[in-house]
Amino acid sequence: MRKSIPSLRGPAIVLAVLAFVFLMAPEFYTNHSVLLTMMTFMGLAQGLNLLYGFTGYLPFGYVGFFGTGAYATSLLVTFTGLPILVCVLGGGLAAALIALILGPLLRLSGAYFSIANLAASQIIYFIVANEDLKSITGGPYGIKIEQVYAPHASYLTMLALLLVVTALAAYFRLSRFGLGLKAMNQDPVSAAFAGVNVVRERLIVWLVSAAMAGMIGGTYAWDLSVFYPSAVFTLQISVFAIVFALFGGVGTVIGPLLGAAVLYMLYDGIGVSAPQYFELIYGALIVGLVLFLPNGLMSLLTRRRINVL
Amino acid sequence: MSSEPLLRLENVGKRFGGLTVLDQLSFSVHGGEIVGLVGPNGSGKTTTINVISGVHQADVGRVIFEGHEIQRLPSFRIAHRGINRSFQVPKCFREMSVRENVEVAATFANRGEVEIDGILEQVGLTSQADIQAGSLTVNQQKMLDLGRALATNPRILLVDEIGAGLNPAELGGIASLLTSLAARGIALIVVEHLLDFLNRITNRVIVLGAGRLLFEGPLKEASQDPEVVAAFIGG
Ligand SMILES: Nc1ncnc2c1ncn2[C@@H]1O[C@H](COP(=O)(O)OP(=O)(O)OP(=O)(O)O)[C@@H](O)[C@H]1O
Ligand SMILES: [Mg+2]
């Protein structure tokens, strides 16, 4: 039989390395915003990996949950004055609620799901950014929550979320629940006859993935503390999360983290100073990825039968 | 036969678009019994299995298992209750090992401890236990499909054309496996075109023609039934 308590050493090491790197990084590199944004994208790539890597649903509209979390958190700060961490949690719940409403999308398959999810995210964007809601959301003029600005606390919160979402990926990879996911990913009908509650497992993953994006969005908003709706709803966020996750390798724990770290550094290194070269290199990277490494960086190891987390 | 059947279909009807695939279908199966399900191509045999196992829902009628109506339950709940099946085109978890395929079912079916090694031996895949299911031959995949079903400790097993493409020795092996399962009290519904094979393992067959039950009884008598003859020759 499968070992009932899977080895926790691998996940423990990954989490310890992540924590160490991002706790130490500010000592050596003082650009707070770069480090925080990097963690944001690592978290988003991992959150997207929870859904895409473990159920095969690719959410083009993943940014919708991020933006929902950013706005829900900000509105909670503005209108309730609850402690900021409660507001961030509220951002996660709001995103999960949207995911619950969008639950029927899971009946669609492949590209239909992706496109419907994309459309849903844009609808949320248009609602939030609507001039008529100016008195609540700030409409197109954005929102301010400077009263809670605390860069050190938001940094640590983002790190905590990155650890949580990574622990979830490890859980999906190693647990009984994950075994069910693996089975239904390969053949949902057979999985049902093996006794797996396919619809429920899928919905749980969808809600968890959305909630993580929501909390990450809330923390990102907290860190910015002043932002336009486009800053948290731009499709570039979805695209980055997808490309980063795919580049590293979905369905693994380390892949999306690695992919996001490498590509975000590249983006930060050349994307900002020489965007025209960046687009070129990025485009070439994506094409190369699809052609030569469709399963991401991690497949360089798995192809050699090296077991990776 | 004991009085209370394990499974009973009552006036089950199923249509796909304008096509009536099952029409007022009623029959019962008792524990430990092997019932053959025969009929021409497209007569509704697989659909009957799909309706019992929750892959499709009946439009009308009832499916009663151990005294409870199950016609509205999803497949995984039906599996939890002890109904399982194999597929005409075998379905397995291709990127898992043979052993893992069986383990998944043993883990999620919640139907008590099962002996994985014993199941692998029963379906003749002991020496393939550690290879990927996707690299098995189709016939081996059919056996794995059966093994996955057995790992859920079923009370009734629905077997869809497992014999097609097997040689006589392999057929003999399956015949003795199925009869040994029945001897343990498991009920079996066996869809099969190979009548010799069915003759060996069943004492009763149900003949479908265009979704209707044409005949129920010993296979030998079926061939004397004019309706059955007409269905097979006409079409
Ligand atoms: N999902 C479906 N949608 C539409 N029509 C279907 C579907 N499944 C089966 N049918 C139709 O229902 C009829 C019965 O099909 P079924 O698969 O039950 O036949 P069968 O007796 O198993 O045939 P065979 O011996 O060829 O396996 C056929 O006409 C088939 O085309
Ligand atoms: Mg059939």
Coordinates of C-alpha atoms and ligand atoms in Angstrom, one line a residue:
Chain A
M1 CA 0.0 0.0 0.0
R2 CA 0.9 3.6 -0.4
K3 CA 2.6 5.0 2.6
S4 CA -0.1 6.5 4.8
I5 CA 2.1 9.3 6.0
P6 CA 4.0 10.6 3.0
S7 CA 7.5 11.9 3.7
L8 CA 7.3 15.5 4.8
R9 CA 11.0 16.2 4.4
G10 CA 10.7 17.5 0.8
P11 CA 8.0 20.0 1.5
A12 CA 9.7 21.1 4.7
I13 CA 12.9 21.8 2.9
V14 CA 11.2 23.8 0.1
L15 CA 9.3 25.9 2.7
A16 CA 12.4 26.5 4.8
V17 CA 14.4 27.6 1.7
L18 CA 11.6 30.0 0.6
A19 CA 11.3 31.5 4.0
F20 CA 15.0 31.9 4.4
V21 CA 15.5 33.5 1.0
F22 CA 12.8 36.0 1.4
L23 CA 13.6 36.8 5.1
M24 CA 17.3 37.4 4.2
A25 CA 16.8 39.1 0.8
P26 CA 16.0 42.6 2.1
E27 CA 19.4 42.6 3.8
F28 CA 21.1 42.4 0.5
Y29 CA 18.7 43.9 -1.9
T30 CA 16.8 47.0 -0.8
N31 CA 14.2 47.3 -3.5
H32 CA 11.1 46.4 -1.5
S33 CA 8.7 46.6 -4.4
V34 CA 10.7 44.2 -6.6
L35 CA 10.9 41.6 -3.9
L36 CA 7.3 41.9 -3.0
T37 CA 6.1 41.7 -6.6
M38 CA 8.3 38.7 -7.1
M39 CA 6.7 36.9 -4.2
T40 CA 3.3 38.0 -5.6
F41 CA 4.0 36.4 -8.9
M42 CA 5.5 33.3 -7.3
G43 CA 2.3 33.0 -5.2
L44 CA 0.1 33.5 -8.2
A45 CA 2.0 31.0 -10.4
Q46 CA 1.7 28.5 -7.6
G47 CA -2.0 29.3 -7.0
L48 CA -2.7 28.8 -10.7
N49 CA -0.7 25.6 -10.6
L50 CA -3.1 24.3 -7.9
L51 CA -5.9 24.4 -10.4
Y52 CA -4.2 23.9 -13.7
G53 CA -1.5 21.5 -12.6
F54 CA -3.7 19.3 -10.6
T55 CA -7.1 19.4 -12.4
G56 CA -6.2 20.5 -16.0
Y57 CA -8.4 23.6 -15.9
L58 CA -6.5 26.7 -17.2
P59 CA -8.0 29.9 -15.8
F60 CA -7.2 32.7 -18.3
G61 CA -9.2 34.9 -16.0
Y62 CA -7.1 34.1 -12.9
V63 CA -6.4 37.8 -12.5
G64 CA -10.1 38.3 -11.7
F65 CA -9.6 36.6 -8.3
F66 CA -6.5 38.7 -7.6
G67 CA -8.4 41.9 -8.4
T68 CA -11.4 40.9 -6.5
G69 CA -9.2 40.2 -3.5
A70 CA -7.5 43.5 -3.9
Y71 CA -10.8 45.4 -4.0
A72 CA -12.6 43.4 -1.3
T73 CA -9.7 43.9 1.1
S74 CA -9.5 47.7 0.3
L75 CA -13.3 48.1 0.7
L76 CA -13.2 46.2 4.0
V77 CA -10.4 48.5 5.2
T78 CA -12.3 51.6 4.0
F79 CA -15.8 50.7 5.3
T80 CA -15.3 48.5 8.3
G81 CA -11.9 49.4 9.7
L82 CA -11.4 45.8 10.7
P83 CA -7.8 44.7 11.4
I84 CA -5.9 44.5 8.1
L85 CA -5.2 40.8 8.3
V86 CA -9.0 40.1 8.7
C87 CA -9.5 42.3 5.6
V88 CA -7.0 40.3 3.6
L89 CA -8.8 37.1 4.7
G90 CA -12.0 38.8 3.6
G91 CA -10.4 39.4 0.2
G92 CA -9.8 35.6 -0.1
L93 CA -13.3 34.9 0.9
A94 CA -14.7 37.3 -1.7
A95 CA -12.6 35.7 -4.4
A96 CA -13.8 32.2 -3.3
L97 CA -17.4 33.5 -3.4
I98 CA -16.9 34.7 -7.0
A99 CA -15.4 31.2 -7.7
L100 CA -18.4 29.6 -6.2
I101 CA -20.7 31.7 -8.4
L102 CA -18.6 30.8 -11.4
G103 CA -18.6 27.1 -10.3
P104 CA -20.8 26.0 -13.3
L105 CA -17.9 27.0 -15.6
L106 CA -16.2 23.8 -14.4
R107 CA -18.7 21.9 -16.5
L108 CA -17.1 23.4 -19.6
S109 CA -14.0 21.8 -21.0
G110 CA -10.7 23.0 -22.3
A111 CA -10.7 26.3 -24.1
Y112 CA -14.3 27.0 -23.4
F113 CA -13.6 27.1 -19.7
S114 CA -10.5 29.3 -20.2
I115 CA -12.4 31.8 -22.3
A116 CA -15.5 31.9 -20.1
N117 CA -13.2 32.5 -17.1
L118 CA -11.4 35.3 -19.0
A119 CA -14.7 37.0 -19.8
A120 CA -15.9 36.7 -16.2
S121 CA -12.7 38.4 -15.0
Q122 CA -13.3 41.3 -17.4
I123 CA -16.9 41.7 -16.2
I124 CA -15.7 42.1 -12.7
Y125 CA -13.1 44.6 -13.8
F126 CA -15.8 46.7 -15.7
I127 CA -18.0 46.6 -12.7
V128 CA -15.3 47.7 -10.2
A129 CA -14.0 50.4 -12.6
N130 CA -17.4 51.7 -13.4
E131 CA -17.8 55.5 -13.0
D132 CA -21.2 54.9 -11.4
L133 CA -19.6 53.1 -8.5
K134 CA -17.2 55.9 -7.9
S135 CA -18.5 56.6 -4.3
I136 CA -17.8 52.9 -3.3
T137 CA -14.9 51.5 -5.4
G138 CA -13.5 54.8 -6.6
G139 CA -14.4 53.7 -10.1
P140 CA -11.7 54.5 -12.7
Y141 CA -9.9 56.8 -10.3
G142 CA -8.7 54.0 -8.1
I143 CA -8.7 53.5 -4.3
K144 CA -6.6 54.6 -1.4
I145 CA -6.0 52.7 1.8
E146 CA -2.9 54.6 3.0
Q147 CA -4.1 54.5 6.6
V148 CA -2.9 50.8 6.8
Y149 CA 0.3 51.2 4.8
A150 CA 3.0 49.1 6.5
P151 CA 5.5 47.7 4.1
H152 CA 7.3 45.4 6.5
A153 CA 4.0 43.7 7.6
S154 CA 2.7 43.4 4.1
Y155 CA 6.0 41.8 3.0
L156 CA 5.8 39.2 5.8
T157 CA 2.1 38.5 5.0
M158 CA 2.9 38.0 1.4
L159 CA 5.7 35.6 2.4
A160 CA 3.3 33.7 4.7
L161 CA 0.8 33.4 1.8
L162 CA 3.6 32.1 -0.5
L163 CA 4.4 29.5 2.1
V164 CA 0.7 28.5 2.5
V165 CA 0.1 28.2 -1.3
T166 CA 3.3 26.1 -1.6
A167 CA 2.2 23.9 1.3
L168 CA -1.1 23.4 -0.5
A169 CA 0.7 22.3 -3.7
A170 CA 2.7 19.8 -1.7
Y171 CA -0.5 18.5 -0.1
F172 CA -2.1 18.1 -3.5
R173 CA 1.0 16.2 -4.6
L174 CA 1.4 13.9 -1.7
S175 CA -1.9 13.3 0.0
R176 CA -4.8 10.9 -0.5
F177 CA -6.8 13.9 -1.8
G178 CA -4.0 14.4 -4.3
L179 CA -4.1 10.8 -5.4
G180 CA -7.8 11.4 -6.2
L181 CA -6.8 14.5 -8.2
K182 CA -4.2 12.6 -10.1
A183 CA -6.7 9.8 -11.0
M184 CA -9.4 12.2 -12.2
N185 CA -6.9 14.2 -14.2
Q186 CA -6.1 11.0 -16.1
D187 CA -9.6 9.6 -16.5
P188 CA -12.5 11.2 -14.6
V189 CA -15.0 8.4 -15.4
S190 CA -12.6 5.7 -14.1
A191 CA -11.9 7.9 -11.1
A192 CA -15.6 8.1 -10.3
F193 CA -15.8 4.3 -10.4
A194 CA -12.8 4.1 -8.1
G195 CA -15.0 6.1 -5.7
V196 CA -13.5 9.6 -6.2
N197 CA -16.0 12.4 -5.8
V198 CA -14.8 14.1 -8.9
V199 CA -17.2 17.1 -8.9
R200 CA -16.5 17.9 -5.2
E201 CA -12.7 17.6 -5.5
R202 CA -12.6 19.8 -8.5
L203 CA -14.8 22.4 -6.8
I204 CA -12.6 22.4 -3.7
V205 CA -9.5 23.0 -5.7
W206 CA -11.2 25.8 -7.7
L207 CA -12.3 27.6 -4.5
V208 CA -8.9 27.1 -2.8
S209 CA -7.0 28.4 -5.9
A210 CA -9.3 31.4 -6.1
A211 CA -9.1 32.2 -2.4
M212 CA -5.3 32.2 -2.6
A213 CA -5.3 34.6 -5.5
G214 CA -7.7 36.8 -3.5
M215 CA -5.5 36.9 -0.4
I216 CA -2.5 37.6 -2.5
G217 CA -4.4 40.3 -4.3
G218 CA -5.5 41.8 -0.9
T219 CA -1.9 41.8 0.4
Y220 CA -0.6 43.3 -2.9
A221 CA -3.2 46.1 -2.6
W222 CA -2.3 46.6 1.1
D223 CA 1.4 47.0 0.0
L224 CA 0.5 49.4 -2.8
S225 CA -2.1 51.2 -0.7
V226 CA -3.0 53.5 -3.6
F227 CA -3.9 51.9 -7.0
Y228 CA -6.0 52.1 -10.1
P229 CA -8.3 49.2 -11.0
S230 CA -6.1 48.4 -14.0
A231 CA -3.1 47.7 -11.7
V232 CA -4.9 44.7 -10.2
F233 CA -7.0 43.6 -13.2
T234 CA -4.6 43.9 -16.1
L235 CA -4.6 40.7 -18.1
Q236 CA -0.8 40.8 -18.0
I237 CA -1.1 39.4 -14.5
S238 CA -2.9 36.3 -15.8
V239 CA -0.5 35.9 -18.6
F240 CA 2.5 36.2 -16.3
A241 CA 1.1 33.7 -13.8
I242 CA 0.4 31.2 -16.7
V243 CA 3.7 31.6 -18.4
F244 CA 5.7 31.5 -15.2
A245 CA 4.0 28.4 -14.0
L246 CA 4.3 26.6 -17.4
F247 CA 7.9 27.6 -17.7
G248 CA 8.8 26.0 -14.4
G249 CA 6.5 23.0 -14.8
V250 CA 2.9 22.6 -13.6
G251 CA 1.8 19.7 -11.4
T252 CA 5.0 20.0 -9.4
V253 CA 5.7 22.0 -6.2
I254 CA 9.0 23.6 -7.1
G255 CA 8.4 24.3 -10.8
P256 CA 6.1 27.3 -10.6
L257 CA 8.2 28.9 -7.9
L258 CA 11.3 28.4 -10.0
G259 CA 9.6 29.6 -13.2
A260 CA 8.3 32.7 -11.6
A261 CA 11.6 33.6 -9.9
V262 CA 13.7 33.2 -13.0
L263 CA 11.3 34.9 -15.4
Y264 CA 10.4 37.7 -13.0
M265 CA 14.1 38.5 -12.5
L266 CA 14.5 38.5 -16.3
Y267 CA 11.6 40.8 -16.6
D268 CA 12.9 43.1 -13.9
G269 CA 16.4 43.0 -15.3
I270 CA 15.7 43.9 -18.9
G271 CA 11.9 44.3 -19.2
V272 CA 11.8 47.6 -17.4
S273 CA 14.9 49.2 -19.0
A274 CA 14.6 47.8 -22.5
P275 CA 11.1 46.6 -23.0
Q276 CA 11.5 46.1 -26.7
Y277 CA 14.2 43.5 -26.2
F278 CA 12.3 42.0 -23.4
E279 CA 9.2 41.4 -25.5
L280 CA 11.5 39.7 -28.1
I281 CA 13.3 37.5 -25.6
Y282 CA 10.1 36.7 -23.8
G283 CA 8.4 35.7 -27.1
A284 CA 11.3 33.6 -28.1
L285 CA 11.3 31.9 -24.7
I286 CA 7.6 31.0 -24.9
V287 CA 8.0 29.6 -28.4
G288 CA 11.1 27.7 -27.3
L289 CA 9.2 26.4 -24.3
V290 CA 6.3 25.1 -26.3
L291 CA 8.6 23.5 -28.8
F292 CA 11.3 22.0 -26.6
L293 CA 10.1 21.9 -23.1
P294 CA 6.3 21.6 -23.1
N295 CA 6.4 20.3 -19.5
G296 CA 8.7 23.0 -18.2
L297 CA 12.0 23.2 -16.5
M298 CA 11.2 20.5 -14.1
S299 CA 10.9 18.0 -17.0
L300 CA 14.6 18.3 -17.5
L301 CA 14.8 16.3 -14.3
T302 CA 11.8 14.1 -14.6
R303 CA 12.9 13.0 -18.1
R304 CA 16.0 11.6 -16.4
R305 CA 13.8 9.9 -13.9
I306 CA 14.9 12.1 -11.1
N307 CA 12.1 12.4 -8.6
V308 CA 11.1 16.0 -8.0
L309 CA 8.6 17.5 -5.6
Chain B
M1 CA -33.6 -18.1 -6.5
S2 CA -34.0 -16.3 -3.2
S3 CA -36.9 -13.9 -3.0
E4 CA -35.3 -10.5 -2.8
P5 CA -33.2 -9.6 -5.9
L6 CA -30.0 -7.6 -5.4
L7 CA -30.7 -5.4 -8.4
R8 CA -34.0 -4.6 -10.1
L9 CA -34.8 -2.5 -13.1
E10 CA -38.4 -1.4 -13.4
N11 CA -39.7 0.0 -16.7
V12 CA -36.5 1.8 -17.4
G13 CA -36.5 4.1 -20.5
K14 CA -33.8 6.1 -22.1
R15 CA -33.7 8.3 -25.2
F16 CA -30.9 10.1 -26.9
G17 CA -32.4 12.9 -28.9
G18 CA -35.2 11.3 -30.9
L19 CA -33.8 7.8 -30.6
T20 CA -35.3 5.4 -28.0
V21 CA -32.4 3.3 -26.8
L22 CA -34.1 1.6 -23.8
D23 CA -37.8 1.0 -23.8
Q24 CA -39.7 -0.3 -20.7
L25 CA -36.9 -2.4 -19.6
S26 CA -37.4 -4.5 -16.5
F27 CA -35.4 -7.4 -15.1
S28 CA -33.8 -8.6 -11.8
V29 CA -30.5 -10.0 -10.8
H30 CA -29.7 -12.0 -7.6
G31 CA -26.5 -12.2 -5.7
G32 CA -24.1 -14.9 -7.0
E33 CA -25.8 -15.1 -10.3
I34 CA -24.2 -14.5 -13.8
V35 CA -26.6 -13.0 -16.2
G36 CA -25.7 -12.6 -19.9
L37 CA -26.8 -9.5 -21.7
V38 CA -26.9 -10.1 -25.5
G39 CA -28.3 -8.4 -28.5
P40 CA -27.3 -7.0 -31.9
N41 CA -25.0 -3.9 -32.2
G42 CA -26.7 -0.8 -31.0
S43 CA -29.5 -2.7 -29.1
G44 CA -28.8 -0.9 -25.8
K45 CA -26.5 -3.3 -23.9
T46 CA -23.9 -0.7 -23.0
T47 CA -26.6 1.9 -22.3
T48 CA -28.2 -0.6 -19.8
I49 CA -24.9 -0.8 -18.0
N50 CA -24.4 3.0 -18.2
V51 CA -27.9 3.5 -16.7
I52 CA -27.3 1.1 -13.8
S53 CA -23.9 2.6 -13.1
G54 CA -25.0 6.2 -13.2
V55 CA -23.0 7.2 -16.3
H56 CA -26.4 8.0 -17.9
Q57 CA -29.6 8.7 -16.0
A58 CA -32.8 6.9 -17.0
D59 CA -35.5 9.2 -18.3
V60 CA -38.2 7.1 -16.7
G61 CA -38.3 4.0 -14.5
R62 CA -36.5 2.9 -11.4
V63 CA -33.2 1.1 -10.7
I64 CA -33.4 -0.5 -7.3
F65 CA -30.3 -1.9 -5.5
E66 CA -30.5 -3.6 -2.2
G67 CA -34.0 -2.1 -1.7
H68 CA -32.9 1.5 -2.5
E69 CA -33.6 3.6 -5.6
I70 CA -30.3 4.5 -7.2
Q71 CA -31.3 5.9 -10.5
R72 CA -30.5 9.5 -9.5
L73 CA -27.1 8.8 -7.9
P74 CA -23.8 9.9 -9.4
S75 CA -21.4 7.1 -10.4
F76 CA -19.0 7.5 -7.4
R77 CA -21.9 7.0 -5.0
I78 CA -23.0 4.0 -6.9
A79 CA -19.5 2.7 -6.6
H80 CA -19.5 3.3 -2.9
R81 CA -22.7 1.2 -2.6
G82 CA -21.0 -1.7 -4.3
I83 CA -21.9 -1.6 -8.0
N84 CA -18.9 -1.5 -10.3
R85 CA -18.1 -2.1 -13.9
S86 CA -15.5 -2.5 -16.6
F87 CA -15.6 -0.7 -20.0
Q88 CA -16.0 -1.9 -23.5
V89 CA -13.1 0.3 -24.4
P90 CA -10.9 -0.1 -21.3
K91 CA -10.3 3.0 -19.2
C92 CA -7.4 3.1 -16.9
F93 CA -5.1 5.7 -15.3
R94 CA -2.5 5.6 -18.0
E95 CA 0.3 7.4 -16.3
M96 CA 0.0 5.4 -13.1
S97 CA 1.5 2.0 -12.5
V98 CA -0.7 -1.1 -12.6
R99 CA -0.6 -1.4 -8.9
E100 CA -1.4 2.3 -8.3
N101 CA -4.5 1.9 -10.6
V102 CA -5.8 -0.8 -8.2
E103 CA -4.7 1.1 -5.1
V104 CA -6.7 4.2 -6.1
A105 CA -9.9 2.2 -6.1
A106 CA -9.1 0.4 -2.9
T107 CA -8.4 3.8 -1.3
F108 CA -11.5 5.7 -2.4
A109 CA -14.2 3.1 -2.5
N110 CA -14.6 2.9 1.3
R111 CA -15.6 -0.7 1.1
G112 CA -13.2 -2.3 3.5
E113 CA -9.8 -3.8 3.2
V114 CA -8.8 -5.5 -0.1
E115 CA -5.7 -7.5 -0.9
I116 CA -4.1 -5.6 -3.7
D117 CA -1.7 -8.5 -4.5
G118 CA -4.5 -10.9 -4.6
I119 CA -6.4 -8.8 -7.1
L120 CA -3.4 -8.4 -9.3
E121 CA -3.0 -12.2 -9.3
Q122 CA -6.7 -12.8 -10.1
V123 CA -6.5 -10.6 -13.2
G124 CA -3.2 -12.0 -14.2
L125 CA -1.1 -8.8 -13.9
T126 CA 1.2 -9.7 -11.0
S127 CA 4.4 -9.4 -13.1
Q128 CA 3.2 -6.1 -14.7
A129 CA 2.5 -4.5 -11.3
D130 CA 5.1 -1.8 -11.6
I131 CA 4.8 -0.8 -15.2
Q132 CA 2.7 2.1 -16.5
A133 CA -0.8 1.2 -17.3
G134 CA -0.6 3.0 -20.6
S135 CA 2.0 0.6 -21.9
L136 CA -0.2 -2.5 -21.4
T137 CA -1.9 -4.2 -24.3
V138 CA -5.6 -3.5 -24.8
N139 CA -6.4 -7.0 -23.4
Q140 CA -4.3 -6.4 -20.4
Q141 CA -5.9 -3.0 -19.9
K142 CA -9.3 -4.7 -19.9
M143 CA -8.1 -7.0 -17.1
L144 CA -6.8 -4.0 -15.2
D145 CA -10.2 -2.3 -15.6
L146 CA -11.7 -5.4 -14.0
G147 CA -9.0 -5.3 -11.3
R148 CA -9.8 -1.7 -10.6
A149 CA -13.5 -2.7 -10.2
L150 CA -12.7 -5.6 -8.0
A151 CA -10.6 -3.4 -5.7
T152 CA -13.9 -1.7 -4.7
N153 CA -15.2 -5.0 -3.3
P154 CA -18.3 -4.9 -5.4
R155 CA -21.6 -6.7 -4.8
I156 CA -22.5 -6.6 -8.4
L157 CA -20.1 -6.3 -11.3
L158 CA -21.1 -5.2 -14.8
V159 CA -18.7 -6.5 -17.5
D160 CA -18.9 -5.0 -21.0
E161 CA -17.4 -7.2 -23.8
I162 CA -14.3 -8.3 -22.0
G163 CA -14.0 -11.4 -24.3
A164 CA -13.6 -9.6 -27.6
G165 CA -10.2 -10.3 -29.1
L166 CA -9.1 -12.9 -26.6
N167 CA -7.8 -16.3 -27.6
P168 CA -9.5 -19.5 -26.2
A169 CA -7.0 -20.0 -23.4
E170 CA -7.5 -16.4 -22.2
L171 CA -11.3 -16.8 -22.5
G172 CA -11.1 -19.9 -20.4
G173 CA -9.1 -17.9 -17.7
I174 CA -11.8 -15.2 -17.7
A175 CA -14.6 -17.7 -17.5
S176 CA -13.1 -19.3 -14.5
L177 CA -12.4 -15.9 -12.9
L178 CA -16.0 -14.8 -13.4
T179 CA -17.5 -18.0 -12.1
S180 CA -15.3 -17.8 -9.0
L181 CA -16.5 -14.3 -8.3
A182 CA -20.1 -15.5 -8.6
A183 CA -19.3 -18.3 -6.2
R184 CA -18.3 -15.6 -3.7
G185 CA -21.8 -14.2 -3.9
I186 CA -21.0 -11.4 -6.4
A187 CA -23.7 -10.9 -9.0
L188 CA -22.5 -10.3 -12.6
I189 CA -24.1 -8.9 -15.7
V190 CA -21.9 -9.9 -18.6
V191 CA -22.4 -8.2 -22.0
E192 CA -20.9 -10.5 -24.6
H193 CA -21.2 -11.4 -28.3
L194 CA -19.4 -14.7 -27.8
L195 CA -22.2 -17.0 -27.2
D196 CA -20.1 -20.1 -26.5
F197 CA -18.4 -18.2 -23.7
L198 CA -21.7 -17.1 -22.3
N199 CA -23.1 -20.6 -22.5
R200 CA -20.3 -21.8 -20.3
I201 CA -20.8 -19.3 -17.5
T202 CA -24.5 -18.3 -17.4
N203 CA -27.7 -20.1 -16.8
R204 CA -29.8 -17.1 -17.9
V205 CA -29.5 -14.5 -20.6
I206 CA -31.4 -11.4 -21.4
V207 CA -31.8 -10.6 -25.1
L208 CA -32.3 -7.0 -26.1
G209 CA -33.5 -5.8 -29.5
A210 CA -33.8 -2.1 -30.1
G211 CA -33.9 -1.4 -26.4
R212 CA -36.6 -3.8 -25.6
L213 CA -36.3 -7.1 -23.6
L214 CA -37.1 -9.8 -26.2
F215 CA -36.3 -12.9 -24.2
E216 CA -35.2 -13.9 -20.8
G217 CA -34.1 -17.5 -20.0
P218 CA -31.5 -20.1 -20.8
L219 CA -29.3 -19.2 -23.8
K220 CA -30.2 -22.5 -25.5
E221 CA -33.8 -21.6 -25.6
A222 CA -33.1 -18.1 -26.9
S223 CA -32.2 -19.4 -30.3
Q224 CA -35.6 -21.0 -30.7
D225 CA -37.4 -17.8 -29.9
P226 CA -38.8 -16.3 -33.2
E227 CA -38.5 -12.7 -32.0
V228 CA -34.8 -13.2 -31.1
V229 CA -34.1 -14.8 -34.4
A230 CA -35.8 -11.9 -36.2
A231 CA -33.9 -9.3 -34.2
F232 CA -30.5 -10.9 -35.0
I233 CA -31.2 -11.5 -38.6
G234 CA -33.3 -8.4 -39.3
G235 CA -31.0 -6.3 -37.6
Ligands
LIG1 N1 -24.1 9.1 -25.4 C1 -24.9 8.8 -26.5 N2 -25.5 9.8 -27.2 C2 -26.2 9.5 -28.3 N3 -26.5 8.2 -28.7 C3 -26.0 7.2 -28.0 C4 -25.2 7.4 -26.9 N4 -24.8 6.2 -26.4 C5 -25.4 5.3 -27.2 N5 -26.1 5.9 -28.2 C6 -26.9 5.2 -29.2 O1 -27.7 4.3 -28.5 C7 -27.8 3.0 -29.2 C8 -27.4 1.9 -28.3 O2 -26.1 2.0 -28.0 P1 -25.3 1.0 -27.0 O3 -23.9 1.4 -26.9 O4 -26.1 0.8 -25.8 O5 -25.4 -0.4 -27.9 P2 -24.7 -1.8 -27.6 O6 -25.8 -2.8 -27.5 O7 -23.8 -1.7 -26.5 O8 -24.0 -2.0 -29.0 P3 -22.5 -2.7 -29.2 O9 -22.8 -4.2 -29.3 O10 -22.1 -2.1 -30.6 O11 -21.6 -2.3 -28.2 C9 -26.9 3.2 -30.4 O12 -27.8 3.5 -31.5 C10 -26.0 4.3 -30.1 O13 -25.6 5.0 -31.2
MG2 MG -21.8 -1.8 -26.2

